[in-house]
XYZ file of C-alpha atoms in Angstrom:
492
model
C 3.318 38.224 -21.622
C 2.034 40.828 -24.484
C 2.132 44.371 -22.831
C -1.147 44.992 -24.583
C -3.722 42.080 -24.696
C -7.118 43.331 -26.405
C -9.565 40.365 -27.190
C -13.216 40.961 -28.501
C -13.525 44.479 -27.444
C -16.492 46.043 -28.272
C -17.875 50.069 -27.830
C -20.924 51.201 -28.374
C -22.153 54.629 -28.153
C -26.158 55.501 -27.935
C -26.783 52.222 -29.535
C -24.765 51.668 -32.158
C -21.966 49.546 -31.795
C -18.427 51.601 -33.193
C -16.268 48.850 -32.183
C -16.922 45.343 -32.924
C -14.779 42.420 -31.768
C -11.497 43.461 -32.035
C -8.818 41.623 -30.815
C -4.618 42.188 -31.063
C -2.056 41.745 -29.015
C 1.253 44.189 -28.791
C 4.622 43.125 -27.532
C 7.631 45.048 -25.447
C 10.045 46.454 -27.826
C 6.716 46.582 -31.293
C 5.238 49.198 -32.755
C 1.691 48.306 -33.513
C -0.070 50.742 -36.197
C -4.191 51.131 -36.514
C -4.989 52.429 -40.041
C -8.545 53.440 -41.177
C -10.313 56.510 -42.252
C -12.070 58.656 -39.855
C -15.097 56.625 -38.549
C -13.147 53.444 -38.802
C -13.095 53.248 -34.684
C -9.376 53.510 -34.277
C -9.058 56.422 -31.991
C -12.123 54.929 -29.585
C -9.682 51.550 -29.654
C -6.975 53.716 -28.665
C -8.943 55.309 -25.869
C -9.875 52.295 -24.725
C -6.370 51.472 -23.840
C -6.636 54.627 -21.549
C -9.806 54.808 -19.753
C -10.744 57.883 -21.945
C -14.179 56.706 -23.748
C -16.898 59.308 -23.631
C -19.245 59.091 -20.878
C -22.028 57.533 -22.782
C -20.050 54.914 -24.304
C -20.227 51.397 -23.079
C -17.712 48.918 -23.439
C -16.928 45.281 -22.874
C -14.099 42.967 -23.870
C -13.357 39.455 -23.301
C -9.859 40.359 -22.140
C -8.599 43.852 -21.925
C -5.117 43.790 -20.246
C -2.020 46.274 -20.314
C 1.398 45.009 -18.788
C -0.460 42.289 -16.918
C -3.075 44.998 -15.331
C -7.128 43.917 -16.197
C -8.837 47.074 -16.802
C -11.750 45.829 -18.247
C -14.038 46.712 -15.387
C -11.418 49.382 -13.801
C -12.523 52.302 -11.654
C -11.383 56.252 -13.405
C -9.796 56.288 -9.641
C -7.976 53.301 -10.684
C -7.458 54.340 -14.247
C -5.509 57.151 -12.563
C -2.953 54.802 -10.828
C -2.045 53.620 -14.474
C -2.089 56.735 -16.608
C 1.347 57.874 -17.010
C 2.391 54.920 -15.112
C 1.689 52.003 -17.417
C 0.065 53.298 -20.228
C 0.177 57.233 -21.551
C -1.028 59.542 -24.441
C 1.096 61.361 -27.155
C -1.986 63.149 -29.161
C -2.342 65.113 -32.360
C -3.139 68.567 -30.950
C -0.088 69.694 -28.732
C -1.206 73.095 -28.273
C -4.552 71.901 -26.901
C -3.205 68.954 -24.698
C -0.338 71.126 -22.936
C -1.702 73.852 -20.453
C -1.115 77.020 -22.194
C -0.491 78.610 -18.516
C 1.859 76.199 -17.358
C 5.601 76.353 -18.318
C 6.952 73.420 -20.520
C 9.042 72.065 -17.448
C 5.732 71.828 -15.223
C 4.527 69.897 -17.922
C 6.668 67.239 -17.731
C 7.179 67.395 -14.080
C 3.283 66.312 -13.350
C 3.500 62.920 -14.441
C 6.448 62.663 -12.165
C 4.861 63.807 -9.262
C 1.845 62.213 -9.339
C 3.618 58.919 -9.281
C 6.282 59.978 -6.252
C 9.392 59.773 -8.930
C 12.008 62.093 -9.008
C 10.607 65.522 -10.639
C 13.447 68.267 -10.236
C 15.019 70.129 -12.817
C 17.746 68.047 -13.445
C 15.287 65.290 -14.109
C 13.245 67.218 -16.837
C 16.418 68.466 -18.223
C 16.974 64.837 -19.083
C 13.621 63.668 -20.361
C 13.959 66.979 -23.017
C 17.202 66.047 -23.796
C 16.015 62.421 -23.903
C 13.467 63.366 -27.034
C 16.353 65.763 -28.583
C 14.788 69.245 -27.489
C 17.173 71.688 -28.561
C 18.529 74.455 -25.964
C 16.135 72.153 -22.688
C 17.295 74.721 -20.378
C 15.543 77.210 -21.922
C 12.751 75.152 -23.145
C 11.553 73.840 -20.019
C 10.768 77.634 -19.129
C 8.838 78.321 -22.447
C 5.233 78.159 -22.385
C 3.387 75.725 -25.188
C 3.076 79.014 -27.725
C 6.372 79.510 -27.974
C 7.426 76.150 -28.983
C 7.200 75.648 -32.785
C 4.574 72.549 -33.736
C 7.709 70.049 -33.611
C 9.205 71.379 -30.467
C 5.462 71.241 -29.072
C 5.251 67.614 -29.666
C 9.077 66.708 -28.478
C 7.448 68.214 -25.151
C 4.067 66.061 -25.385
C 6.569 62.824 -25.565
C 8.758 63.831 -22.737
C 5.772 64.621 -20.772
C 4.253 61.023 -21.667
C 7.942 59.154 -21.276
C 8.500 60.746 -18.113
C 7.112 57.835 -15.423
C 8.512 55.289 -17.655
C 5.275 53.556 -18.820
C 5.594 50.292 -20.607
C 3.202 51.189 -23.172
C 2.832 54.679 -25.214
C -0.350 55.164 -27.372
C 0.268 57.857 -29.848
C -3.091 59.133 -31.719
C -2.420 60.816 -35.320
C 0.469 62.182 -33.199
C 2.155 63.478 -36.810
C -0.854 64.037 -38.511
C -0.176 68.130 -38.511
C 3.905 67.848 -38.856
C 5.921 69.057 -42.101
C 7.484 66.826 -43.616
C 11.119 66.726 -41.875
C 9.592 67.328 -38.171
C 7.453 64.553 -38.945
C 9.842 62.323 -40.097
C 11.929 63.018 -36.592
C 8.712 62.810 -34.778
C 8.572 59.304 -36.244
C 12.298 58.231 -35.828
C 11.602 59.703 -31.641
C 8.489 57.265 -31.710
C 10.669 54.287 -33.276
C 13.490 54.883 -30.995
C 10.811 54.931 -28.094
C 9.677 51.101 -29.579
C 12.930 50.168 -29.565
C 14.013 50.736 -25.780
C 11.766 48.237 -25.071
C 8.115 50.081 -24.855
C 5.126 48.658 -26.337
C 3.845 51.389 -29.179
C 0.122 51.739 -30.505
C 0.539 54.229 -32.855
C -2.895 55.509 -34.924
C -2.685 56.735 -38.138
C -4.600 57.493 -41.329
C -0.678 58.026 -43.040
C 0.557 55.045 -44.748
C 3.605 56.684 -45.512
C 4.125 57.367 -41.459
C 3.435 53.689 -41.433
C 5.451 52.648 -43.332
C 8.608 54.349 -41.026
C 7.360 53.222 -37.835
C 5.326 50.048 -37.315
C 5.692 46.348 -37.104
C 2.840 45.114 -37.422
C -0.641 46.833 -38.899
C -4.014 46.630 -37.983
C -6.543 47.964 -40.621
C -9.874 49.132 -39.458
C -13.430 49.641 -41.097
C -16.543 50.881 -39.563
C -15.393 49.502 -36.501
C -14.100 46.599 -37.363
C -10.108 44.935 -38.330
C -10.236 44.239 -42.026
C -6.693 43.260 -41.886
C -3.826 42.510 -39.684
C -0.343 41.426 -40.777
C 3.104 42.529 -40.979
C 4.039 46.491 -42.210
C 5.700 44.642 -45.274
C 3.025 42.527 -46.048
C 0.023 45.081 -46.008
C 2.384 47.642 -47.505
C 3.105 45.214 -50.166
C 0.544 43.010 -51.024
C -2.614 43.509 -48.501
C -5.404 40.942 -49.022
C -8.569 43.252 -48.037
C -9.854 45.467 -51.014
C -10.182 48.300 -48.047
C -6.713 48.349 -47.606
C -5.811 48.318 -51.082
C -7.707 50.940 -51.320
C -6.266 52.697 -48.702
C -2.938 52.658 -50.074
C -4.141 53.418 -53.348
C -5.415 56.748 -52.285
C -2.563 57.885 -50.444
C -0.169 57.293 -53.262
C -0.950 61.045 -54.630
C -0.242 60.745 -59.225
C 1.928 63.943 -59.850
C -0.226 66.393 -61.672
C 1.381 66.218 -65.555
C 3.382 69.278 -66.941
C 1.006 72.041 -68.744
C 1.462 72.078 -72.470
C 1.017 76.199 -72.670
C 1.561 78.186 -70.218
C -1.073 81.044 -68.480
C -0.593 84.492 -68.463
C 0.783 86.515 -65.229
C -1.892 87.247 -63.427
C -0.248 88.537 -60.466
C 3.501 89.604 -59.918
C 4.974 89.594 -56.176
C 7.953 92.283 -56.189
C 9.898 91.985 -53.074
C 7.451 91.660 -50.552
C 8.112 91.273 -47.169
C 6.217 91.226 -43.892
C 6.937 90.594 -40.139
C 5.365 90.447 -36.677
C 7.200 89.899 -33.809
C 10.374 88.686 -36.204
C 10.464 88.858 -39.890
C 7.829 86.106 -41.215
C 8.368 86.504 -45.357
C 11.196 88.071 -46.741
C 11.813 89.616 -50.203
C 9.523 87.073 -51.679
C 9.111 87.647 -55.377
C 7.131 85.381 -57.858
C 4.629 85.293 -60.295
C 0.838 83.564 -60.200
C -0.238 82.382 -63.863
C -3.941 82.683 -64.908
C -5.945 79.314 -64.859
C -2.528 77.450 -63.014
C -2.202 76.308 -59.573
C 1.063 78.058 -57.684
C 2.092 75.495 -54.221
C 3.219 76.774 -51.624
C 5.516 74.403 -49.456
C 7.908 74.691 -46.191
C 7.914 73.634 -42.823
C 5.821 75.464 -39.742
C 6.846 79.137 -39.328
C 8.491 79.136 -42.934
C 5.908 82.258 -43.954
C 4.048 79.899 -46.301
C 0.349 80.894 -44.515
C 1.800 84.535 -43.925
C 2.127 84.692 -47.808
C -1.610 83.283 -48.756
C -2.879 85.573 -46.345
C -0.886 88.540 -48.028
C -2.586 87.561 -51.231
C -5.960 87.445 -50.349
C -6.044 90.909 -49.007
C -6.466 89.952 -44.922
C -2.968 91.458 -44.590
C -0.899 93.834 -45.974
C 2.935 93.674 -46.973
C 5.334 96.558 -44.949
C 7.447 96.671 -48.143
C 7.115 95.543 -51.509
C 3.984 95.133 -53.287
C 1.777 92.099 -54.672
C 0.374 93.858 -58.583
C -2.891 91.722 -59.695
C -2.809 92.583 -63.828
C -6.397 93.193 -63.361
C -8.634 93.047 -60.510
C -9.669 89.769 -59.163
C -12.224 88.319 -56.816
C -10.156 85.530 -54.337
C -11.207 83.847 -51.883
C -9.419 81.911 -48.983
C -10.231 78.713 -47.656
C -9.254 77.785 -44.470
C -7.533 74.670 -42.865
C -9.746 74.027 -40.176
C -13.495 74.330 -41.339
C -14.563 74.028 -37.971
C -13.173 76.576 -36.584
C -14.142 78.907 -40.003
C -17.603 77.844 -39.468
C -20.193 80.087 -36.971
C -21.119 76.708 -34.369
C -24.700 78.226 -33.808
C -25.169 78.279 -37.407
C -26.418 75.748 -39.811
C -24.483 74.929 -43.020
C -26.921 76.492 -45.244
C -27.064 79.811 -43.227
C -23.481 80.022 -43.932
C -24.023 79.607 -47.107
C -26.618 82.574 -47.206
C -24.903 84.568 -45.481
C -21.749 84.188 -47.843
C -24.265 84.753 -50.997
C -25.322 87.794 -49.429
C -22.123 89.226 -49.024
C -21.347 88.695 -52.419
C -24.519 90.664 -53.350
C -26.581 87.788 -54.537
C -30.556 88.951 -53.997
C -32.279 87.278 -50.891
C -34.889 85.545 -53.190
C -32.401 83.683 -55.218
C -29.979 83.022 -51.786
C -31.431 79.664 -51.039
C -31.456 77.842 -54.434
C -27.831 78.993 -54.958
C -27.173 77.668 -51.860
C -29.014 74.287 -52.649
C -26.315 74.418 -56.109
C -23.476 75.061 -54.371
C -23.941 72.314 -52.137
C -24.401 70.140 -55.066
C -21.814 71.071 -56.990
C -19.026 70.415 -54.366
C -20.254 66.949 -54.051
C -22.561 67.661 -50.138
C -26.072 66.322 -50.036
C -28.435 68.937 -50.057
C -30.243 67.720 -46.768
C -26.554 68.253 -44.701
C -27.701 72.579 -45.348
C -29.914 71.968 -41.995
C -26.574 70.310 -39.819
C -24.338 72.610 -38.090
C -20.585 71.986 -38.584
C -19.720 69.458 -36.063
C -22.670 67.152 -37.567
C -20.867 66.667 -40.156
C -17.495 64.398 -40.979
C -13.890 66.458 -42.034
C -14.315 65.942 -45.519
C -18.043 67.481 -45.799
C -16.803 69.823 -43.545
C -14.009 70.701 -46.085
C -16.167 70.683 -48.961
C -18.777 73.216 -47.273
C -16.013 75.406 -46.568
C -15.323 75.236 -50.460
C -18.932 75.645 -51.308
C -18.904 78.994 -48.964
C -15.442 80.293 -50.654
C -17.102 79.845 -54.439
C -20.460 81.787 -53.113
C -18.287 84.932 -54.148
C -17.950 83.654 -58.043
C -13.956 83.407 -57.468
C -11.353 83.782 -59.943
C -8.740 82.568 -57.706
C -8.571 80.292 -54.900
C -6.211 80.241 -52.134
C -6.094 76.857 -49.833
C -4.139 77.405 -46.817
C -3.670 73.368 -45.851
C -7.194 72.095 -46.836
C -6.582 68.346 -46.781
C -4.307 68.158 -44.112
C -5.912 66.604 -41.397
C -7.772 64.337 -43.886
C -7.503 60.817 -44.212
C -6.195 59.367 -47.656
C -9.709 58.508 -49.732
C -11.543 61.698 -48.443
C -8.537 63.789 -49.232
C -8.310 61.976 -52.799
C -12.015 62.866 -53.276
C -10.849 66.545 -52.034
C -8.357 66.901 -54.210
C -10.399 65.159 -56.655
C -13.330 67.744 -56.767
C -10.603 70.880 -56.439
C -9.100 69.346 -59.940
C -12.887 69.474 -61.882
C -14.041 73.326 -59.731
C -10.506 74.376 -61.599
C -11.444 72.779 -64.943
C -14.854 73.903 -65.027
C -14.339 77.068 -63.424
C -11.077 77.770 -65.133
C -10.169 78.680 -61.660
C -6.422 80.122 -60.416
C -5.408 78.621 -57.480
C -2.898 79.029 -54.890
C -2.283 76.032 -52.675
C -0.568 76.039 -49.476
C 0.657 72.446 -47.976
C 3.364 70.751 -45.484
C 2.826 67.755 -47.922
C 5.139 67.266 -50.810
C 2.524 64.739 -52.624
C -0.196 66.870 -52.520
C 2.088 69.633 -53.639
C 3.259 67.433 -56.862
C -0.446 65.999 -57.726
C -1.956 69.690 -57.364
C 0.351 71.937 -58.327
C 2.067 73.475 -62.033
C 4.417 75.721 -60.138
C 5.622 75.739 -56.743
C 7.974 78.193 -53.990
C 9.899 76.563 -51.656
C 10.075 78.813 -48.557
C 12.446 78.381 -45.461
C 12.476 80.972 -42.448
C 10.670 83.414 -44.315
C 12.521 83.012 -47.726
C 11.520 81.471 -51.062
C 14.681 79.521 -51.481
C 13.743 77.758 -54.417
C 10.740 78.051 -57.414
C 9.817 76.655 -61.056
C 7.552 74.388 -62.318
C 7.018 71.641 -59.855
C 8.052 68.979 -62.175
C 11.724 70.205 -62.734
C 12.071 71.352 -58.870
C 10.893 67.963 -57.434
C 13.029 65.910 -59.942
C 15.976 68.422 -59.286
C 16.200 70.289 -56.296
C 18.893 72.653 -56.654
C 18.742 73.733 -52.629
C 19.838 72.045 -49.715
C 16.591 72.354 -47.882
C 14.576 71.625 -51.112
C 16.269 68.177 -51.095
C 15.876 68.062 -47.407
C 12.546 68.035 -47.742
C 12.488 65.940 -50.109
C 14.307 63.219 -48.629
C 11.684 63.618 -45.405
C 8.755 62.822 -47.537
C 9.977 59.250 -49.588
């Protein structure tokens, strides 16, 4: 018996059908993966599997059955008696699924006590230990903000483990991870397979693919395109959607520059901390016309920095000396939350214009051209932010940031939580705004790939220090630091 059987299951959602006859079956002990770009219907699928569609959605399947339970027709009271039980949820957003009130060993308790199983401390102490949370004593007393992103999703998993449920669905759980957490993230979720658990794991990563699954099942516009092994859709996938898939998420390294730009700005042993010290010493210099990346894992200074050279904050020591005075402009990771709700793109857009002194008469045609020239149809200007998809979301933000005429651009993770063609087309359009422009840009990621297809130059930074720097060619081809080959290692 399959501890997932999903036969023709179909969702639809105000009358149009997102899910469309999808059938797959996952065994004790497998790691299934579900690969698509956002839209594809992947994450509804998932929720399926855990009684967690949206209200207005209506779903039917021809056989919907986890560990031998039909919950094709169940009741949410009903649904309750299996979450945590037989099926549970490791999600992308740690700090919004764990109760930022509630201590981390609460967290993991619940589950526990809502099914009558053992739920002292001892017991928690075990499930932390269980998903390698260093110092679990201590942990289980920290609240969700003062674990680091990894530590964060270590206590997600031990909170989802805890009632031993025979299958673990785990949405873009490592979507947001640095490189090495990620990669221990996915050896936690492979080790979880392997005691015998049924995994769904969702995913626009085909390298995290790659690591973890079986078997994958690629989706498109609600429907599987493909399903085979992991080394046969890795390796030669049928479906020209999968191809491309893979296609976009192997990033080209950006080739070496033939000349190199002038300094444009000179970091002399800056440094800056909050509560402990967050960059330290840094010293480096920005080129004119280049692209300088910025890589590390979470809490490694690398956002601290951008933010240092865009003005919003100010070094305690040291000093950041522009050769001439330059207009930058930051944009942000998450659009969405950059983005006024209550307003409509092209207010935004006006209101950026006017900041930057353009005349009200001429506000809305520049708006109109800004829109075009990062690639967003015109028509979107009357949508508010969450009408529109992550990569037009991304590419507003952009439009907003060159409102200001720019001469350099800072990018504090901007195709992170993109899947692999939009972030292509991203990265894409940042490549001709830099050519056309002649643009400097400074380009903050977790992911070595985009790093090597964006970047000339690139800083290495670890706990606050730049431990390594030169042009990104020679650094990636040979790291000279321990944590530069680290790294390294986590992202092949």
């Amino acid at each position: 018996m399959s501890a997932v059987d999903v036969q023709g299951l179909r969702i639809e959602i105000a009358g149009r059908t997102l899910v469309d006859d999808v059938s797959f079956q996952v065994a004790a002990g497998e790691c299934l993966a579900i690969v698509g770009e956002s839209g594809a219907g992947k994450s509804l699928t998932a929720r399926a599997l855990l009684g967690l569609l949206p209200e207005r959605a209506r779903m039917t399947a021809t056989r919907l059955r986890l560990e031998g339970h039909d919950v094709t027709t169940r009741s949410e009271r009903g649904w309750r008696a299996l979450r945590g039980r037989t099926v549970a949820l490791v999600s992308q957003d740690a700090l919004s699924a764990l109760d930022p009130l509630r201590r981390i060993g609460r967290e993991v308790a619940e589950p526990l006590e809502i099914h009558g199983l053992r739920a002292d401390g001892a017991r928690v102490i075990e499930l932390l230990e269980s998903v390698s949370m260093p110092d679990p004593e201590h942990r289980m007393r920290n609240r969700p903000h003062e674990l680091s992103g990894g530590l964060r999703q270590r206590a997600l998993i031990a909170s989802a483990i805890a009632a031993d449920p025979a299958v673990i669905v785990a949405d873009e759980a490592t979507t947001a991870l640095d490189a090495t957490v990620q990669a221990r993230i996915l050896e936690l979720l492979r080790g979880i397979a392997d005691s015998g658990r049924a995994v769904v794991f969702i995913s626009h990563d085909f390298a995290a693919v790659r690591r973890v699954a079986d078997r994958v099942i690629v989706m498109r516009a609600g429907r599987i395109v493909e399903l085979g092994s992991a080394d046969e859709v890795m390796r030669s996938p049928r479906s020209d959607h999968a191809r491309e898939l893979l296609a976009a998420s192997t990033l080209a390294p950006r080739p070496p520059e033939l000349s190199s730009g002038a300094p444009l700005l000179r970091a002399v042993d800056v440094s800056k901390s909050f509560d402990r010290p967050a960059v330290v010493g840094a010293a480096f210099t920005l080129r004119s016309g280049s692209t300088l990346g910025v890589v590390g894992e979470s809490g490694s200074g690398k956002t601290t920095l951008a933010r240092m050279i865009v003005g919003v904050q100010h070094p305690d020591s040291g000093s950041l000396q522009w050769v001439s005075p330059q207009r930058v402009q930051l944009v942000h990771q998450n659009p969405l939350g950059a983005f006024d709700p209550r307003w409509t793109i092209g207010r935004s857009l006006r209101e950026a214009l006017q900041a930057a002194g353009v005349p009200r008469a001429s506000r809305e045609a520049r708006a109109v051209e800004l829109l075009d020239e990062v690639g967003v149809d015109r028509a979107l200007s009357r949508r508010r932010p969450h009408e529109l998809s992550g990569g037009q979301r991304q590419r507003a933000a952009i439009a907003r940031a060159l409102a200001a005429d720019p001469q350099v651009l800072v990018l504090d993770e901007p195709v992170s939580a993109l899947d692999p063609t939009v972030r292509q087309r991203v990265l894409d359009l940042l490549g001709r705004l830099q050519r056309e422009r002649a643009l400097t840009m400074v380009f903050v990621s977790h992911d070595l790939a985009v790093i090597a297809a964006v970047s000339d130059d690139v800083l290495v930074m670890q706990d606050g220090v730049i431990v390594e720097q030169g042009a990104v060619a020679d650094v990636f081809a040979d790291p000279r630091h321990p944590f530069t080959r680290e790294l390294l290692a986590a992202g092949r």
